[in-house]
Amino acid sequence: MENVFLWGTGFIANQILNESDIFYEYHILGFIDNDINKAGTSFYGKRVFSSDILYQIQPDKIIVLTDCYVDIRNQILQNFPQFSDVIEDKNYFYKQRILERYKYSINSDIINVLKYLQKNNLQVFNYDFVEKYKDLEIEVLFDKACGMYYVHHNKKKLYFAKRLKNKDMVKEYYKNLLIEQDEQSPHRYLNSDFAIQEGAIVADVGVAEGNFSLDIIEKVSKLYLIETDEEWIEAVRETFKAYLDKIVIIKKYITSINAGRNATLDSQINEPVDFIKMDIEGNEWDALLGAKKLIGRSSALKCAICAYHGDFDETLIKDALEKYGMSCSTTPGYMWFPDKIRQTYVSTRLCRGIVRGVKQ
């Protein structure tokens, strides 16, 4: 049983401790906090110390239960360089459970994830390709006319919602977009074997900033941009202002019913489409239930549907598409996505990123 100090007594610490059994799995030596007023108090029945306790006790692990992992790691190493190999981030306990859960797996994709986790912190994408983006230089510009930041994405301006209030926020957001669509990413929508044809009609369900649609805008003849977030719609209008003859913006929550702001794809699109991309935070399966007519009339259809928002989304999405006469496959690799929409716990299940469907 590992001897562990937990660093942090705030919101994240509460969140992790409330949903885990780590007190039974680890020997918790106590908590460390930078707030000197907390030293000597109790938290979850364990004493809270200042960092000076590390002069007296050498733990097997120091788990940083805050979002300030880099800063706290640097703080620890400044005074205690001998602890460089024992400092872990807030996902350590989830990582250990994943390693335990899949230790007998013979799936090569999962084995690759486990190899990465043996040497690295747990994150959404647990592959070496992520490393090339850590120090990537990204030029972020500000458009005074519309009051939004933008980047040059494949030689086109890609605008961001105004809630991304500074360049650092935009850089981090855009970096994650690049990681998602890397050639080796499980989240990649398209590749050379699964592409959008010239002149295609495309439905982008869950547009957000619109990077997927901006990549294909020159190729398509018509693009349905479906989004409900007003700030993203504002940014999308700016990004696609040179292509107004090609786009149709739909401000609806796409579901299996038509009521209020909810609408089905069948009710919103009255012509065949060639491609449906869908990323709507765990409501993909429900949205597909309301697309029977659209899929039925679309003879050359391909779909790229996000399947990681719930532990069983891949199964549900495949079932729906197959019932509509589509053959299904998944993108290679696995993702770890902790924020499941319909689950009250942090999942330790590895999920496929995208279900790809092709009309037979």
Short mmCIF file of C-alpha atoms in Angstrom, two decimals:
data_model
loop_
_atom_site.label_atom_id
_atom_site.label_comp_id
_atom_site.label_asym_id
_atom_site.label_seq_id
_atom_site.Cartn_x
_atom_site.Cartn_y
_atom_site.Cartn_z
CA MET A 1 0.00 0.00 0.00
CA GLU A 2 1.52 3.32 -1.13
CA ASN A 3 2.21 6.07 1.42
CA VAL A 4 0.66 9.18 -0.09
CA PHE A 5 0.43 12.89 0.63
CA LEU A 6 -2.49 14.67 -1.05
CA TRP A 7 -1.74 18.27 -2.01
CA GLY A 8 -4.78 20.54 -1.97
CA THR A 9 -7.98 20.83 0.06
CA GLY A 10 -10.20 22.72 -2.36
CA PHE A 11 -12.97 21.96 -4.84
CA ILE A 12 -11.08 19.39 -6.91
CA ALA A 13 -9.90 17.53 -3.83
CA ASN A 14 -13.49 17.35 -2.59
CA GLN A 15 -14.73 16.19 -5.97
CA ILE A 16 -12.21 13.37 -6.28
CA LEU A 17 -12.45 12.21 -2.69
CA ASN A 18 -16.25 12.16 -2.70
CA GLU A 19 -16.38 9.62 -5.51
CA SER A 20 -13.46 7.36 -4.71
CA ASP A 21 -12.32 4.78 -2.19
CA ILE A 22 -8.71 5.87 -2.04
CA PHE A 23 -8.65 5.78 1.77
CA TYR A 24 -9.03 2.00 1.47
CA GLU A 25 -6.57 1.65 -1.42
CA TYR A 26 -3.77 3.92 -0.20
CA HIS A 27 -2.19 4.91 3.10
CA ILE A 28 -2.98 8.61 3.22
CA LEU A 29 -0.33 10.37 5.31
CA GLY A 30 -2.30 13.60 5.30
CA PHE A 31 -2.90 16.71 3.22
CA ILE A 32 -0.55 19.53 2.25
CA ASP A 33 -1.85 23.01 1.49
CA ASN A 34 -0.19 26.33 0.71
CA ASP A 35 -2.74 28.14 2.88
CA ILE A 36 -0.89 28.45 6.19
CA ASN A 37 -4.21 29.01 7.98
CA LYS A 38 -5.18 25.41 7.20
CA ALA A 39 -2.06 23.87 8.77
CA GLY A 40 -3.00 21.83 11.83
CA THR A 41 -6.65 21.51 10.80
CA SER A 42 -8.38 18.33 9.64
CA PHE A 43 -9.68 17.42 6.18
CA TYR A 44 -11.52 14.14 5.56
CA GLY A 45 -10.28 12.98 8.93
CA LYS A 46 -6.64 13.56 8.06
CA ARG A 47 -4.32 16.31 9.27
CA VAL A 48 -3.41 19.22 7.00
CA PHE A 49 0.28 20.17 6.92
CA SER A 50 2.41 22.87 5.39
CA SER A 51 4.97 21.73 2.82
CA ASP A 52 7.60 21.63 5.59
CA ILE A 53 6.31 18.17 6.48
CA LEU A 54 8.30 16.89 3.48
CA TYR A 55 11.51 17.57 5.41
CA GLN A 56 10.36 14.95 7.92
CA ILE A 57 8.48 12.34 5.88
CA GLN A 58 9.33 10.95 2.45
CA PRO A 59 6.15 9.65 0.77
CA ASP A 60 5.85 7.16 -2.06
CA LYS A 61 3.66 9.62 -3.92
CA ILE A 62 2.57 13.26 -3.74
CA ILE A 63 -0.76 13.63 -5.57
CA VAL A 64 -1.59 17.21 -6.59
CA LEU A 65 -5.37 17.57 -6.34
CA THR A 66 -5.63 21.00 -7.98
CA ASP A 67 -5.53 22.47 -11.48
CA CYS A 68 -2.17 24.09 -10.68
CA TYR A 69 -0.13 20.94 -11.18
CA VAL A 70 2.76 22.56 -13.06
CA ASP A 71 3.14 25.42 -10.58
CA ILE A 72 2.97 23.14 -7.54
CA ARG A 73 5.32 20.61 -9.08
CA ASN A 74 7.85 23.40 -9.66
CA GLN A 75 7.34 24.60 -6.08
CA ILE A 76 8.03 21.13 -4.70
CA LEU A 77 11.10 20.57 -6.89
CA GLN A 78 12.59 23.91 -5.87
CA ASN A 79 12.86 22.74 -2.27
CA PHE A 80 12.69 18.95 -2.65
CA PRO A 81 14.33 17.93 -5.95
CA GLN A 82 14.59 14.35 -4.69
CA PHE A 83 10.80 14.02 -5.14
CA SER A 84 10.84 14.50 -8.92
CA ASP A 85 9.69 10.92 -9.59
CA VAL A 86 6.90 10.80 -7.01
CA ILE A 87 4.77 13.85 -7.96
CA GLU A 88 1.54 12.98 -9.77
CA ASP A 89 -1.40 15.02 -11.03
CA LYS A 90 -5.11 14.87 -10.06
CA ASN A 91 -5.81 12.00 -12.50
CA TYR A 92 -3.37 9.60 -10.83
CA PHE A 93 -6.03 7.51 -9.10
CA TYR A 94 -8.04 7.18 -12.33
CA LYS A 95 -4.88 6.23 -14.19
CA GLN A 96 -4.14 3.45 -11.73
CA ARG A 97 -7.65 2.07 -12.14
CA ILE A 98 -7.35 2.08 -15.91
CA LEU A 99 -4.02 0.27 -15.71
CA GLU A 100 -5.61 -2.31 -13.42
CA ARG A 101 -8.78 -2.63 -15.48
CA TYR A 102 -6.99 -3.35 -18.75
CA LYS A 103 -3.84 -5.12 -17.53
CA TYR A 104 -4.83 -8.38 -19.25
CA SER A 105 -6.03 -6.78 -22.49
CA ILE A 106 -4.73 -8.21 -25.75
CA ASN A 107 -6.14 -5.30 -27.80
CA SER A 108 -3.12 -3.64 -29.44
CA ASP A 109 -4.72 -0.17 -29.32
CA ILE A 110 -5.31 -0.47 -25.57
CA ILE A 111 -1.83 -1.87 -25.00
CA ASN A 112 -0.40 1.25 -26.67
CA VAL A 113 -2.39 3.44 -24.27
CA LEU A 114 -1.15 1.47 -21.26
CA LYS A 115 2.46 1.81 -22.42
CA TYR A 116 2.03 5.56 -22.62
CA LEU A 117 0.45 5.70 -19.16
CA GLN A 118 3.35 3.85 -17.59
CA LYS A 119 5.46 6.97 -18.17
CA ASN A 120 2.98 9.83 -18.44
CA ASN A 121 0.02 11.46 -16.73
CA LEU A 122 -3.48 10.41 -17.79
CA GLN A 123 -5.15 12.75 -20.28
CA VAL A 124 -7.85 12.61 -22.95
CA PHE A 125 -5.41 11.43 -25.64
CA ASN A 126 -2.76 9.10 -24.27
CA TYR A 127 -0.36 8.88 -27.19
CA ASP A 128 3.05 10.30 -28.06
CA PHE A 129 1.66 12.46 -30.87
CA VAL A 130 0.27 14.86 -28.24
CA GLU A 131 3.80 15.87 -27.22
CA LYS A 132 4.47 17.76 -30.46
CA TYR A 133 1.74 20.28 -29.59
CA LYS A 134 2.94 21.19 -26.08
CA ASP A 135 5.34 23.91 -27.20
CA LEU A 136 3.70 24.72 -30.52
CA GLU A 137 3.84 28.41 -31.41
CA ILE A 138 0.37 29.71 -32.30
CA GLU A 139 -0.20 33.25 -33.53
CA VAL A 140 -3.44 34.68 -32.14
CA LEU A 141 -4.76 37.93 -33.59
CA PHE A 142 -7.56 40.28 -32.47
CA ASP A 143 -10.18 41.73 -34.80
CA LYS A 144 -11.27 45.08 -33.36
CA ALA A 145 -14.16 45.33 -35.78
CA CYS A 146 -16.00 42.34 -34.29
CA GLY A 147 -14.25 42.11 -30.92
CA MET A 148 -13.10 38.51 -31.35
CA TYR A 149 -9.80 36.67 -31.47
CA TYR A 150 -8.90 34.54 -34.46
CA VAL A 151 -6.12 32.34 -35.83
CA HIS A 152 -5.12 31.49 -39.37
CA HIS A 153 -6.30 27.92 -39.80
CA ASN A 154 -5.13 26.41 -43.09
CA LYS A 155 -4.84 29.94 -44.51
CA LYS A 156 -8.35 30.95 -43.43
CA LYS A 157 -9.46 33.04 -40.45
CA LEU A 158 -11.03 30.95 -37.68
CA TYR A 159 -12.81 33.08 -35.06
CA PHE A 160 -13.48 32.20 -31.44
CA ALA A 161 -16.29 32.98 -28.99
CA LYS A 162 -15.87 36.17 -26.96
CA ARG A 163 -15.74 34.18 -23.73
CA LEU A 164 -12.22 33.23 -24.77
CA LYS A 165 -11.02 36.55 -23.41
CA ASN A 166 -7.28 36.45 -23.99
CA LYS A 167 -4.67 34.97 -26.30
CA ASP A 168 -3.66 32.23 -23.88
CA MET A 169 -7.21 30.91 -23.70
CA VAL A 170 -7.45 30.88 -27.50
CA LYS A 171 -4.06 29.17 -27.86
CA GLU A 172 -5.06 26.40 -25.47
CA TYR A 173 -8.42 25.91 -27.16
CA TYR A 174 -6.93 25.88 -30.66
CA LYS A 175 -4.14 23.55 -29.61
CA ASN A 176 -6.79 21.06 -28.45
CA LEU A 177 -8.50 21.32 -31.85
CA LEU A 178 -5.24 20.45 -33.57
CA ILE A 179 -4.71 17.49 -31.24
CA GLU A 180 -8.25 16.23 -31.92
CA GLN A 181 -7.72 16.23 -35.69
CA ASP A 182 -4.14 14.98 -35.76
CA GLU A 183 -3.60 12.13 -38.22
CA GLN A 184 -3.05 9.75 -35.30
CA SER A 185 -5.94 10.99 -33.16
CA PRO A 186 -8.91 8.73 -32.28
CA HIS A 187 -11.04 11.88 -32.70
CA ARG A 188 -10.12 12.46 -36.35
CA TYR A 189 -13.24 12.76 -38.51
CA LEU A 190 -11.71 12.28 -41.96
CA ASN A 191 -8.78 10.60 -43.66
CA SER A 192 -7.80 9.66 -47.20
CA ASP A 193 -10.05 6.59 -47.12
CA PHE A 194 -12.97 8.36 -45.48
CA ALA A 195 -13.31 11.72 -47.17
CA ILE A 196 -15.90 14.22 -48.35
CA GLN A 197 -16.46 14.31 -52.09
CA GLU A 198 -16.39 17.40 -54.29
CA GLY A 199 -19.78 19.13 -54.39
CA ALA A 200 -21.11 17.33 -51.31
CA ILE A 201 -23.95 18.56 -49.12
CA VAL A 202 -22.87 18.34 -45.47
CA ALA A 203 -24.62 18.66 -42.11
CA ASP A 204 -22.27 19.76 -39.31
CA VAL A 205 -24.27 19.03 -36.15
CA GLY A 206 -22.57 20.74 -33.22
CA VAL A 207 -20.45 23.26 -35.09
CA ALA A 208 -18.85 25.11 -32.13
CA GLU A 209 -15.97 27.14 -33.61
CA GLY A 210 -16.36 25.47 -37.02
CA ASN A 211 -12.89 24.07 -37.71
CA PHE A 212 -14.30 20.92 -39.36
CA SER A 213 -16.53 22.91 -41.70
CA LEU A 214 -13.84 25.46 -42.50
CA ASP A 215 -11.55 22.63 -43.64
CA ILE A 216 -14.12 21.46 -46.20
CA ILE A 217 -15.87 24.69 -47.20
CA GLU A 218 -14.07 25.01 -50.55
CA LYS A 219 -15.06 21.48 -51.53
CA VAL A 220 -18.77 21.37 -50.58
CA SER A 221 -21.74 22.82 -52.43
CA LYS A 222 -23.85 23.36 -49.29
CA LEU A 223 -23.19 23.29 -45.58
CA TYR A 224 -25.77 23.08 -42.78
CA LEU A 225 -24.19 24.60 -39.66
CA ILE A 226 -26.17 23.49 -36.60
CA GLU A 227 -25.38 25.17 -33.28
CA THR A 228 -27.29 26.68 -30.32
CA ASP A 229 -24.58 28.59 -28.48
CA GLU A 230 -25.06 32.26 -29.42
CA GLU A 231 -21.40 33.16 -28.90
CA TRP A 232 -20.26 30.38 -31.19
CA ILE A 233 -22.86 31.35 -33.78
CA GLU A 234 -21.51 34.91 -33.66
CA ALA A 235 -17.99 33.60 -34.27
CA VAL A 236 -19.15 31.23 -37.02
CA ARG A 237 -20.86 34.08 -38.89
CA GLU A 238 -17.55 35.94 -38.94
CA THR A 239 -15.55 32.85 -39.97
CA PHE A 240 -17.88 32.00 -42.85
CA LYS A 241 -18.86 35.50 -44.00
CA ALA A 242 -17.15 34.91 -47.37
CA TYR A 243 -19.23 31.76 -47.92
CA LEU A 244 -22.77 32.93 -47.16
CA ASP A 245 -24.00 31.45 -50.44
CA LYS A 246 -22.99 27.99 -49.22
CA ILE A 247 -24.08 27.93 -45.59
CA VAL A 248 -27.36 27.54 -43.71
CA ILE A 249 -27.23 28.22 -39.96
CA ILE A 250 -29.74 26.31 -37.83
CA LYS A 251 -30.15 27.32 -34.17
CA LYS A 252 -31.75 24.21 -32.70
CA TYR A 253 -30.95 21.45 -30.22
CA ILE A 254 -30.99 18.36 -32.42
CA THR A 255 -32.87 15.55 -30.66
CA SER A 256 -35.51 12.93 -31.40
CA ILE A 257 -38.42 15.32 -30.83
CA ASN A 258 -39.76 18.63 -32.17
CA ALA A 259 -40.64 20.89 -29.25
CA GLY A 260 -39.52 24.43 -28.46
CA ARG A 261 -35.79 24.73 -29.18
CA ASN A 262 -35.56 20.99 -29.77
CA ALA A 263 -35.82 19.71 -33.32
CA THR A 264 -35.11 16.60 -35.35
CA LEU A 265 -32.80 16.51 -38.34
CA ASP A 266 -35.78 15.22 -40.31
CA SER A 267 -37.63 18.47 -39.62
CA GLN A 268 -34.70 20.76 -40.43
CA ILE A 269 -33.17 19.29 -43.59
CA ASN A 270 -35.48 18.43 -46.47
CA GLU A 271 -32.97 17.25 -49.05
CA PRO A 272 -30.49 14.36 -49.27
CA VAL A 273 -27.09 14.97 -47.70
CA ASP A 274 -23.77 13.31 -48.40
CA PHE A 275 -22.15 13.63 -44.99
CA ILE A 276 -23.22 14.10 -41.37
CA LYS A 277 -20.67 15.07 -38.74
CA MET A 278 -22.06 15.06 -35.19
CA ASP A 279 -20.54 16.22 -31.90
CA ILE A 280 -23.30 17.26 -29.50
CA GLU A 281 -22.03 16.38 -26.03
CA GLY A 282 -23.60 12.96 -25.60
CA ASN A 283 -26.91 13.49 -27.41
CA GLU A 284 -25.72 11.87 -30.63
CA TRP A 285 -27.76 8.67 -30.29
CA ASP A 286 -30.95 10.59 -29.52
CA ALA A 287 -30.33 12.86 -32.50
CA LEU A 288 -29.92 9.86 -34.80
CA LEU A 289 -33.35 8.60 -33.74
CA GLY A 290 -34.77 11.76 -35.28
CA ALA A 291 -32.89 11.36 -38.57
CA LYS A 292 -34.60 8.30 -40.04
CA LYS A 293 -36.12 10.10 -43.04
CA LEU A 294 -33.00 12.12 -43.78
CA ILE A 295 -30.77 9.05 -43.72
CA GLY A 296 -33.31 7.10 -45.73
CA ARG A 297 -33.32 9.62 -48.58
CA SER A 298 -29.53 10.11 -48.57
CA SER A 299 -28.24 7.34 -50.82
CA ALA A 300 -24.53 8.22 -50.76
CA LEU A 301 -24.32 9.08 -47.08
CA LYS A 302 -21.33 8.92 -44.77
CA CYS A 303 -21.42 9.78 -41.06
CA ALA A 304 -18.79 10.65 -38.47
CA ILE A 305 -20.44 10.51 -35.03
CA CYS A 306 -18.68 11.22 -31.72
CA ALA A 307 -18.95 8.16 -29.48
CA TYR A 308 -16.98 8.98 -26.31
CA HIS A 309 -19.40 11.09 -24.26
CA GLY A 310 -20.88 8.00 -22.62
CA ASP A 311 -19.47 4.58 -21.82
CA PHE A 312 -21.95 2.84 -24.11
CA ASP A 313 -22.39 5.46 -26.84
CA GLU A 314 -20.43 3.43 -29.38
CA THR A 315 -22.86 0.52 -29.04
CA LEU A 316 -25.94 2.74 -29.20
CA ILE A 317 -24.71 4.73 -32.19
CA LYS A 318 -23.71 1.64 -34.15
CA ASP A 319 -27.09 0.06 -33.43
CA ALA A 320 -28.95 3.13 -34.71
CA LEU A 321 -26.87 3.45 -37.89
CA GLU A 322 -27.02 -0.26 -38.69
CA LYS A 323 -30.81 -0.20 -38.37
CA TYR A 324 -30.75 2.54 -41.03
CA GLY A 325 -28.78 0.26 -43.36
CA MET A 326 -25.32 1.67 -42.73
CA SER A 327 -22.11 -0.28 -42.17
CA CYS A 328 -20.04 0.93 -39.23
CA SER A 329 -16.43 1.12 -38.13
CA THR A 330 -14.53 3.12 -35.54
CA THR A 331 -11.45 5.29 -35.73
CA PRO A 332 -8.28 3.59 -34.45
CA GLY A 333 -7.21 4.19 -30.87
CA TYR A 334 -8.98 5.08 -27.64
CA MET A 335 -9.85 8.18 -25.64
CA TRP A 336 -10.33 8.77 -21.93
CA PHE A 337 -13.14 11.27 -21.45
CA PRO A 338 -13.94 11.84 -17.76
CA ASP A 339 -16.90 14.23 -18.12
CA LYS A 340 -19.64 11.82 -19.13
CA ILE A 341 -22.90 13.65 -19.67
CA ARG A 342 -25.29 10.96 -18.45
CA GLN A 343 -23.05 9.46 -15.75
CA THR A 344 -22.55 10.74 -12.23
CA TYR A 345 -19.08 9.24 -11.87
CA VAL A 346 -15.73 9.72 -13.57
CA SER A 347 -15.38 6.81 -15.95
CA THR A 348 -12.27 4.63 -16.12
CA ARG A 349 -13.38 3.06 -19.38
CA LEU A 350 -11.43 3.74 -22.56
CA CYS A 351 -13.74 4.66 -25.44
CA ARG A 352 -13.47 4.83 -29.20
CA GLY A 353 -13.55 8.38 -30.53
CA ILE A 354 -15.65 8.31 -33.68
CA VAL A 355 -18.12 5.88 -35.22
CA ARG A 356 -17.95 6.12 -38.99
CA GLY A 357 -20.97 5.00 -40.97
CA VAL A 358 -21.32 4.35 -44.71
CA LYS A 359 -24.65 3.86 -46.47
CA GLN A 360 -24.68 0.46 -48.11
#
